[in-house]
Amino acid sequence: MIRIRPRRLRISQSVRDMTSETRLTSSMLVYPVFIREGHNIIEDIPAMPGQKRYSPDTLPRILEHAAKNQIGAVLFFGIPEHKDENGTSAYDDNGVIQNAIRISKREFPDLTVIGDVCMCEYTSHGHCGLIRHNDVDNDSTLELLARIAVSQANAGADIVAPSAMMDGQVKAIRDALDDSGLTDTLIFSYAVKYASAFYGPFREAAGSAPSFGDRKTYQMNPKNIREALREALLDVEEGADMLMVKPALPYLDVLKSVKERVLVPVGAYCVSGEYSMMKAAAQNGWLDEKRIVCESAFSIARAGADIIITYHALDLAEWIHNGEI
Ligand code: PBG
């Protein structure tokens, strides 16, 4: 007799679990956290229900959950009080993100900390680099990104994640870290970052919307995939230890192709707009939040992500630990 369906479709839950092709662990999850200057602050982010901005002193309250659920890492975004054209508070050794990193490392030494290395949260114009002639100037920005990375690593960041999309940023940062004796600091490069409308809620959260123009001159065109592969290979050559594809769900084809071509771990960032869409539908009772979040995370893992950066990381980790998924 010819069996036309695999027999395991009709088997028990435990065998189905044993034979499943994709698994999620809390150690593969990264939780992004927004930290603003000030004291005693925990404030809502209206476009991202459930996510908050913390001042460095209240940060341990959320990190405690991350540590307890043994998630892979936290990813810090700093929101400074003072912004200027050159984003100087980004590399201030007493800046908001540097202080947050120190507090995190003091309170939870085993929790891996990733620092987002960019300028858009720190510049008055909201662009990811220095402005010359009304556009972002790639080469003069490199030096500043390197300074930011070194100051974060000196504060204790285990990993730095350059997200400015400047050409040569990984090499500039690697050289600067090595010159400062920070040879053990890893680089998680946002190698494949599309110019995406899905970053909308993040820009509200971090106050980083560009005051003129857009980011299309340095972020990637959603119509292209080969360009993404070139960027990924170049970043590995420049010394990236891990690569990121961003956003996640609309770019699973890109994620899969990158994963097939590189030999470093690949992460996918399920960005603010992806989170807010799911949250909004769930809050309206249109979709079951837990089920769509799990299904999405499994899809991202199935497409090849070794690491998933998601605002749902703490929820997912809790569900994993409770044996619910
Ligand atoms: C830029 C940066 C952005 C995000 C992460 N790093 C925003 C942007 O490029 O405008 C977006 C993350 C998200 O939407 O969750 N430093």
Short mmCIF file of C-alpha atoms and ligand atoms in Angstrom, two decimals:
data_model
loop_
_atom_site.label_atom_id
_atom_site.label_comp_id
_atom_site.label_asym_id
_atom_site.label_seq_id
_atom_site.Cartn_x
_atom_site.Cartn_y
_atom_site.Cartn_z
CA MET A 1 0.00 0.00 0.00
CA ILE A 2 1.29 3.47 -0.83
CA ARG A 3 1.14 5.97 1.98
CA ILE A 4 0.61 9.40 0.55
CA ARG A 5 0.86 11.31 3.84
CA PRO A 6 3.73 11.06 6.29
CA ARG A 7 2.55 8.89 9.15
CA ARG A 8 3.73 11.33 11.77
CA LEU A 9 0.94 13.78 11.01
CA ARG A 10 -1.37 11.52 12.99
CA ILE A 11 0.86 10.82 15.95
CA SER A 12 0.89 11.96 19.56
CA GLN A 13 1.91 15.40 20.80
CA SER A 14 5.12 14.11 22.40
CA VAL A 15 6.31 12.43 19.22
CA ARG A 16 5.30 15.50 17.27
CA ASP A 17 7.48 17.56 19.63
CA MET A 18 10.37 15.12 19.30
CA THR A 19 10.30 15.26 15.52
CA SER A 20 9.70 18.98 15.09
CA GLU A 21 12.17 20.64 12.75
CA THR A 22 12.35 23.99 14.49
CA ARG A 23 12.82 24.80 18.15
CA LEU A 24 12.86 27.99 20.11
CA THR A 25 15.05 28.55 23.15
CA SER A 26 15.19 31.55 25.44
CA SER A 27 18.94 31.77 24.79
CA MET A 28 18.31 32.72 21.16
CA LEU A 29 16.13 35.69 22.10
CA VAL A 30 17.27 39.29 22.41
CA TYR A 31 15.15 41.93 24.14
CA PRO A 32 15.48 45.58 23.02
CA VAL A 33 15.23 48.19 25.79
CA PHE A 34 14.86 51.98 25.53
CA ILE A 35 16.74 53.96 28.17
CA ARG A 36 16.22 57.68 28.60
CA GLU A 37 18.08 60.12 30.71
CA GLY A 38 16.57 61.07 34.08
CA HIS A 39 15.61 59.53 37.40
CA ASN A 40 12.81 57.32 38.56
CA ILE A 41 11.18 57.14 35.13
CA ILE A 42 9.18 54.31 33.63
CA GLU A 43 7.04 55.71 30.86
CA ASP A 44 4.73 54.16 28.30
CA ILE A 45 5.46 54.27 24.59
CA PRO A 46 2.01 54.87 23.09
CA ALA A 47 2.74 53.32 19.69
CA MET A 48 4.21 50.20 21.31
CA PRO A 49 1.73 49.07 23.98
CA GLY A 50 3.49 47.13 26.71
CA GLN A 51 6.94 48.60 25.98
CA LYS A 52 8.41 51.36 28.13
CA ARG A 53 11.25 53.80 28.43
CA TYR A 54 13.34 53.43 31.57
CA SER A 55 15.80 55.76 33.22
CA PRO A 56 19.07 54.02 34.17
CA ASP A 57 18.00 53.72 37.84
CA THR A 58 14.72 51.92 37.03
CA LEU A 59 16.29 49.70 34.38
CA PRO A 60 17.04 46.79 36.77
CA ARG A 61 13.29 46.24 37.20
CA ILE A 62 12.95 45.02 33.63
CA LEU A 63 16.38 43.43 33.45
CA GLU A 64 15.40 41.22 36.34
CA HIS A 65 12.80 39.55 34.11
CA ALA A 66 15.33 39.13 31.31
CA ALA A 67 17.86 37.56 33.66
CA LYS A 68 15.30 35.31 35.36
CA ASN A 69 14.10 33.93 32.02
CA GLN A 70 17.70 33.48 30.84
CA ILE A 71 17.25 35.28 27.57
CA GLY A 72 20.26 35.50 25.24
CA ALA A 73 20.88 39.22 25.57
CA VAL A 74 19.41 42.67 25.98
CA LEU A 75 19.91 45.33 23.31
CA PHE A 76 20.15 48.90 24.62
CA PHE A 77 19.03 52.08 22.87
CA GLY A 78 19.96 55.36 24.58
CA ILE A 79 17.78 58.45 24.43
CA PRO A 80 19.78 61.48 25.59
CA GLU A 81 18.47 64.75 27.00
CA HIS A 82 20.91 66.73 24.89
CA LYS A 83 21.01 66.35 21.11
CA ASP A 84 23.27 68.28 18.77
CA GLU A 85 24.38 68.19 15.14
CA ASN A 86 27.29 65.89 15.87
CA GLY A 87 25.53 63.56 18.29
CA THR A 88 28.22 64.17 20.92
CA SER A 89 26.32 62.55 23.79
CA ALA A 90 26.52 59.22 21.96
CA TYR A 91 30.18 58.83 22.87
CA ASP A 92 30.09 60.57 26.24
CA ASP A 93 31.57 58.11 28.74
CA ASN A 94 28.88 59.30 31.16
CA GLY A 95 26.14 59.19 28.56
CA VAL A 96 22.80 57.52 29.09
CA ILE A 97 23.65 54.26 27.35
CA GLN A 98 27.09 54.01 28.95
CA ASN A 99 25.51 54.46 32.40
CA ALA A 100 22.84 51.91 31.60
CA ILE A 101 25.47 49.37 30.50
CA ARG A 102 27.44 49.88 33.72
CA ILE A 103 24.33 49.45 35.88
CA SER A 104 23.28 46.35 34.00
CA LYS A 105 26.71 44.76 34.30
CA ARG A 106 26.90 45.60 37.99
CA GLU A 107 23.45 44.21 38.84
CA PHE A 108 23.31 41.29 36.40
CA PRO A 109 26.87 40.39 35.41
CA ASP A 110 25.80 37.27 33.52
CA LEU A 111 23.25 39.03 31.33
CA THR A 112 24.79 39.73 27.93
CA VAL A 113 24.50 43.37 26.89
CA ILE A 114 24.46 44.60 23.30
CA GLY A 115 24.80 48.33 22.64
CA ASP A 116 23.15 49.81 19.56
CA VAL A 117 25.78 51.92 17.83
CA CYS A 118 24.14 54.68 15.86
CA MET A 119 23.73 58.43 15.87
CA CYS A 120 20.08 59.02 15.05
CA GLU A 121 18.92 59.05 18.67
CA TYR A 122 21.65 61.58 19.51
CA THR A 123 21.62 64.02 16.58
CA SER A 124 19.37 67.07 16.45
CA HIS A 125 18.54 66.30 12.79
CA GLY A 126 17.75 62.63 13.51
CA HIS A 127 20.01 61.17 10.84
CA CYS A 128 22.34 58.24 11.47
CA GLY A 129 25.49 60.21 10.64
CA LEU A 130 27.06 63.63 10.23
CA ILE A 131 25.42 65.97 7.74
CA ARG A 132 27.46 67.62 4.97
CA HIS A 133 25.75 69.37 2.08
CA ASN A 134 22.32 68.18 3.18
CA ASP A 135 23.22 64.52 3.14
CA VAL A 136 24.84 62.07 5.48
CA ASP A 137 28.61 62.00 5.09
CA ASN A 138 29.81 58.41 5.24
CA ASP A 139 33.50 58.75 5.96
CA SER A 140 33.47 61.38 8.68
CA THR A 141 30.73 59.40 10.43
CA LEU A 142 32.93 56.30 10.69
CA GLU A 143 35.25 57.88 13.21
CA LEU A 144 32.34 58.80 15.47
CA LEU A 145 30.76 55.36 15.25
CA ALA A 146 34.10 53.89 16.28
CA ARG A 147 34.24 56.25 19.30
CA ILE A 148 30.71 55.27 20.30
CA ALA A 149 31.54 51.57 20.09
CA VAL A 150 34.71 51.97 22.17
CA SER A 151 32.91 53.96 24.86
CA GLN A 152 30.14 51.35 25.08
CA ALA A 153 32.66 48.52 25.24
CA ASN A 154 34.63 50.35 27.93
CA ALA A 155 31.41 50.67 29.93
CA GLY A 156 31.07 46.87 29.74
CA ALA A 157 29.05 46.05 26.60
CA ASP A 158 29.78 42.49 25.52
CA ILE A 159 28.65 43.15 21.96
CA VAL A 160 28.27 46.30 19.89
CA ALA A 161 25.70 46.47 17.11
CA PRO A 162 26.38 49.12 14.47
CA SER A 163 23.09 50.13 12.84
CA ALA A 164 23.97 53.30 10.97
CA MET A 165 24.47 51.55 7.60
CA MET A 166 27.63 53.48 6.77
CA ASP A 167 30.04 51.74 4.39
CA GLY A 168 33.08 50.46 6.22
CA GLN A 169 31.58 50.82 9.70
CA VAL A 170 32.38 47.28 10.79
CA LYS A 171 36.07 47.60 9.90
CA ALA A 172 36.34 51.04 11.48
CA ILE A 173 34.80 49.72 14.70
CA ARG A 174 36.87 46.50 14.75
CA ASP A 175 40.10 48.46 14.30
CA ALA A 176 39.17 50.96 17.01
CA LEU A 177 38.17 48.23 19.48
CA ASP A 178 41.37 46.32 18.85
CA ASP A 179 43.49 49.47 19.19
CA SER A 180 41.87 50.08 22.58
CA GLY A 181 42.62 46.54 23.73
CA LEU A 182 38.94 45.56 23.47
CA THR A 183 39.67 42.52 21.38
CA ASP A 184 37.01 40.38 23.06
CA THR A 185 34.13 42.72 22.23
CA LEU A 186 32.02 41.19 19.48
CA ILE A 187 30.37 43.00 16.56
CA PHE A 188 26.78 42.16 15.69
CA SER A 189 26.33 44.04 12.44
CA TYR A 190 23.00 45.28 11.18
CA ALA A 191 24.36 44.30 7.78
CA VAL A 192 21.06 44.01 6.00
CA LYS A 193 18.85 46.86 7.05
CA TYR A 194 16.09 47.90 4.71
CA ALA A 195 14.65 51.41 4.42
CA SER A 196 11.42 50.32 6.05
CA ALA A 197 8.18 51.94 7.16
CA PHE A 198 8.06 49.29 9.88
CA TYR A 199 10.48 51.39 11.97
CA GLY A 200 7.77 54.02 12.54
CA PRO A 201 6.96 53.24 16.19
CA PHE A 202 10.67 52.97 17.07
CA ARG A 203 11.26 56.50 15.87
CA GLU A 204 8.52 57.67 18.21
CA ALA A 205 9.98 55.59 21.04
CA ALA A 206 13.51 56.86 20.52
CA GLY A 207 12.64 60.36 19.27
CA SER A 208 14.79 59.69 16.21
CA ALA A 209 12.66 60.56 13.18
CA PRO A 210 14.77 62.49 10.65
CA SER A 211 13.89 66.19 10.59
CA PHE A 212 14.39 66.34 6.81
CA GLY A 213 14.70 63.79 4.01
CA ASP A 214 14.69 60.06 4.71
CA ARG A 215 17.14 57.21 5.18
CA LYS A 216 16.93 55.85 1.65
CA THR A 217 20.44 56.99 0.78
CA TYR A 218 21.97 54.65 3.36
CA GLN A 219 19.35 51.99 4.10
CA MET A 220 18.52 49.32 1.55
CA ASN A 221 15.91 49.20 -1.16
CA PRO A 222 13.16 46.68 -0.32
CA LYS A 223 13.07 45.67 -3.98
CA ASN A 224 16.58 44.19 -3.81
CA ILE A 225 18.00 40.98 -2.43
CA ARG A 226 21.38 40.54 -4.15
CA GLU A 227 22.43 43.88 -2.69
CA ALA A 228 21.66 42.40 0.72
CA LEU A 229 23.91 39.44 0.09
CA ARG A 230 26.76 41.71 -1.01
CA GLU A 231 26.39 43.77 2.17
CA ALA A 232 26.36 40.63 4.30
CA LEU A 233 29.51 39.19 2.72
CA LEU A 234 31.33 42.51 2.96
CA ASP A 235 30.53 42.81 6.67
CA VAL A 236 31.87 39.34 7.36
CA GLU A 237 35.04 40.30 5.52
CA GLU A 238 35.30 43.48 7.60
CA GLY A 239 35.17 41.43 10.80
CA ALA A 240 31.53 41.08 11.83
CA ASP A 241 31.00 38.23 14.30
CA MET A 242 27.25 38.05 13.68
CA LEU A 243 24.91 39.54 11.12
CA MET A 244 21.42 40.90 11.35
CA VAL A 245 18.58 41.09 8.86
CA LYS A 246 15.94 43.70 9.56
CA PRO A 247 12.90 43.82 9.56
CA ALA A 248 12.12 40.11 9.95
CA LEU A 249 8.76 38.88 8.69
CA PRO A 250 8.62 40.80 5.39
CA TYR A 251 12.19 39.69 4.61
CA LEU A 252 12.28 35.97 5.40
CA ASP A 253 13.53 35.23 1.88
CA VAL A 254 16.48 37.55 2.50
CA LEU A 255 17.15 35.93 5.87
CA LYS A 256 17.19 32.47 4.32
CA SER A 257 19.56 33.53 1.53
CA VAL A 258 21.94 35.26 3.91
CA LYS A 259 21.95 32.22 6.19
CA GLU A 260 22.85 29.96 3.29
CA ARG A 261 25.82 32.09 2.29
CA VAL A 262 27.61 33.08 5.49
CA LEU A 263 29.31 31.07 8.20
CA VAL A 264 28.58 33.40 11.12
CA PRO A 265 25.42 33.39 13.27
CA VAL A 266 22.53 35.29 11.70
CA GLY A 267 19.93 37.25 13.65
CA ALA A 268 16.59 38.63 12.55
CA TYR A 269 15.11 41.77 14.09
CA CYS A 270 11.34 41.67 14.41
CA VAL A 271 11.02 45.45 14.52
CA SER A 272 8.74 47.93 16.25
CA GLY A 273 6.14 48.04 13.46
CA GLU A 274 5.86 44.25 13.42
CA TYR A 275 5.33 44.32 17.18
CA SER A 276 2.77 47.13 17.06
CA MET A 277 0.76 45.44 14.29
CA MET A 278 0.47 42.26 16.31
CA LYS A 279 -0.32 44.16 19.50
CA ALA A 280 -3.00 46.31 17.86
CA ALA A 281 -4.78 43.33 16.34
CA ALA A 282 -4.58 41.45 19.63
CA GLN A 283 -5.90 44.40 21.64
CA ASN A 284 -8.86 44.62 19.30
CA GLY A 285 -9.58 40.95 19.81
CA TRP A 286 -8.96 40.25 16.12
CA LEU A 287 -6.04 37.87 16.57
CA ASP A 288 -4.76 35.64 19.37
CA GLU A 289 -1.55 37.35 20.50
CA LYS A 290 0.24 34.34 21.92
CA ARG A 291 -0.45 32.21 18.88
CA ILE A 292 0.62 34.81 16.31
CA VAL A 293 3.74 35.71 18.27
CA CYS A 294 4.77 32.04 18.51
CA GLU A 295 3.93 31.30 14.89
CA SER A 296 5.94 34.34 13.77
CA ALA A 297 8.92 33.37 15.93
CA PHE A 298 8.87 29.82 14.57
CA SER A 299 8.71 31.17 11.02
CA ILE A 300 11.72 33.39 11.64
CA ALA A 301 13.64 30.46 13.15
CA ARG A 302 12.55 28.16 10.31
CA ALA A 303 13.88 30.68 7.77
CA GLY A 304 17.28 30.33 9.43
CA ALA A 305 17.60 32.83 12.28
CA ASP A 306 20.00 31.72 15.00
CA ILE A 307 19.04 34.77 17.04
CA ILE A 308 15.70 36.62 17.18
CA ILE A 309 15.56 40.19 18.38
CA THR A 310 12.00 40.91 19.43
CA TYR A 311 9.96 43.11 21.76
CA HIS A 312 8.10 39.91 22.62
CA ALA A 313 11.31 38.25 23.89
CA LEU A 314 10.28 38.27 27.55
CA ASP A 315 6.84 36.83 26.76
CA LEU A 316 8.33 34.15 24.55
CA ALA A 317 10.95 33.25 27.14
CA GLU A 318 8.29 32.89 29.80
CA TRP A 319 6.14 30.68 27.59
CA ILE A 320 9.17 28.55 26.77
CA HIS A 321 10.07 28.17 30.45
CA ASN A 322 6.51 27.27 31.38
CA GLY A 323 6.55 24.59 28.71
CA GLU A 324 3.70 26.31 26.90
CA ILE A 325 5.40 26.31 23.48
C1 PBG B 1 18.71 53.10 14.07
C2 PBG B 1 17.80 51.99 14.39
C3 PBG B 1 16.47 51.92 14.04
C4 PBG B 1 15.99 50.72 14.53
C5 PBG B 1 17.03 50.08 15.18
N1 PBG B 1 18.17 50.89 15.06
C6 PBG B 1 15.60 52.90 13.38
C7 PBG B 1 15.85 53.45 12.07
O1 PBG B 1 16.70 53.02 11.30
O2 PBG B 1 15.13 54.39 11.78
C8 PBG B 1 14.59 50.25 14.36
C9 PBG B 1 14.15 49.19 15.27
C10 PBG B 1 12.67 49.02 15.33
O3 PBG B 1 11.90 49.57 14.52
O4 PBG B 1 12.25 48.31 16.25
N2 PBG B 1 19.63 53.39 14.93
#
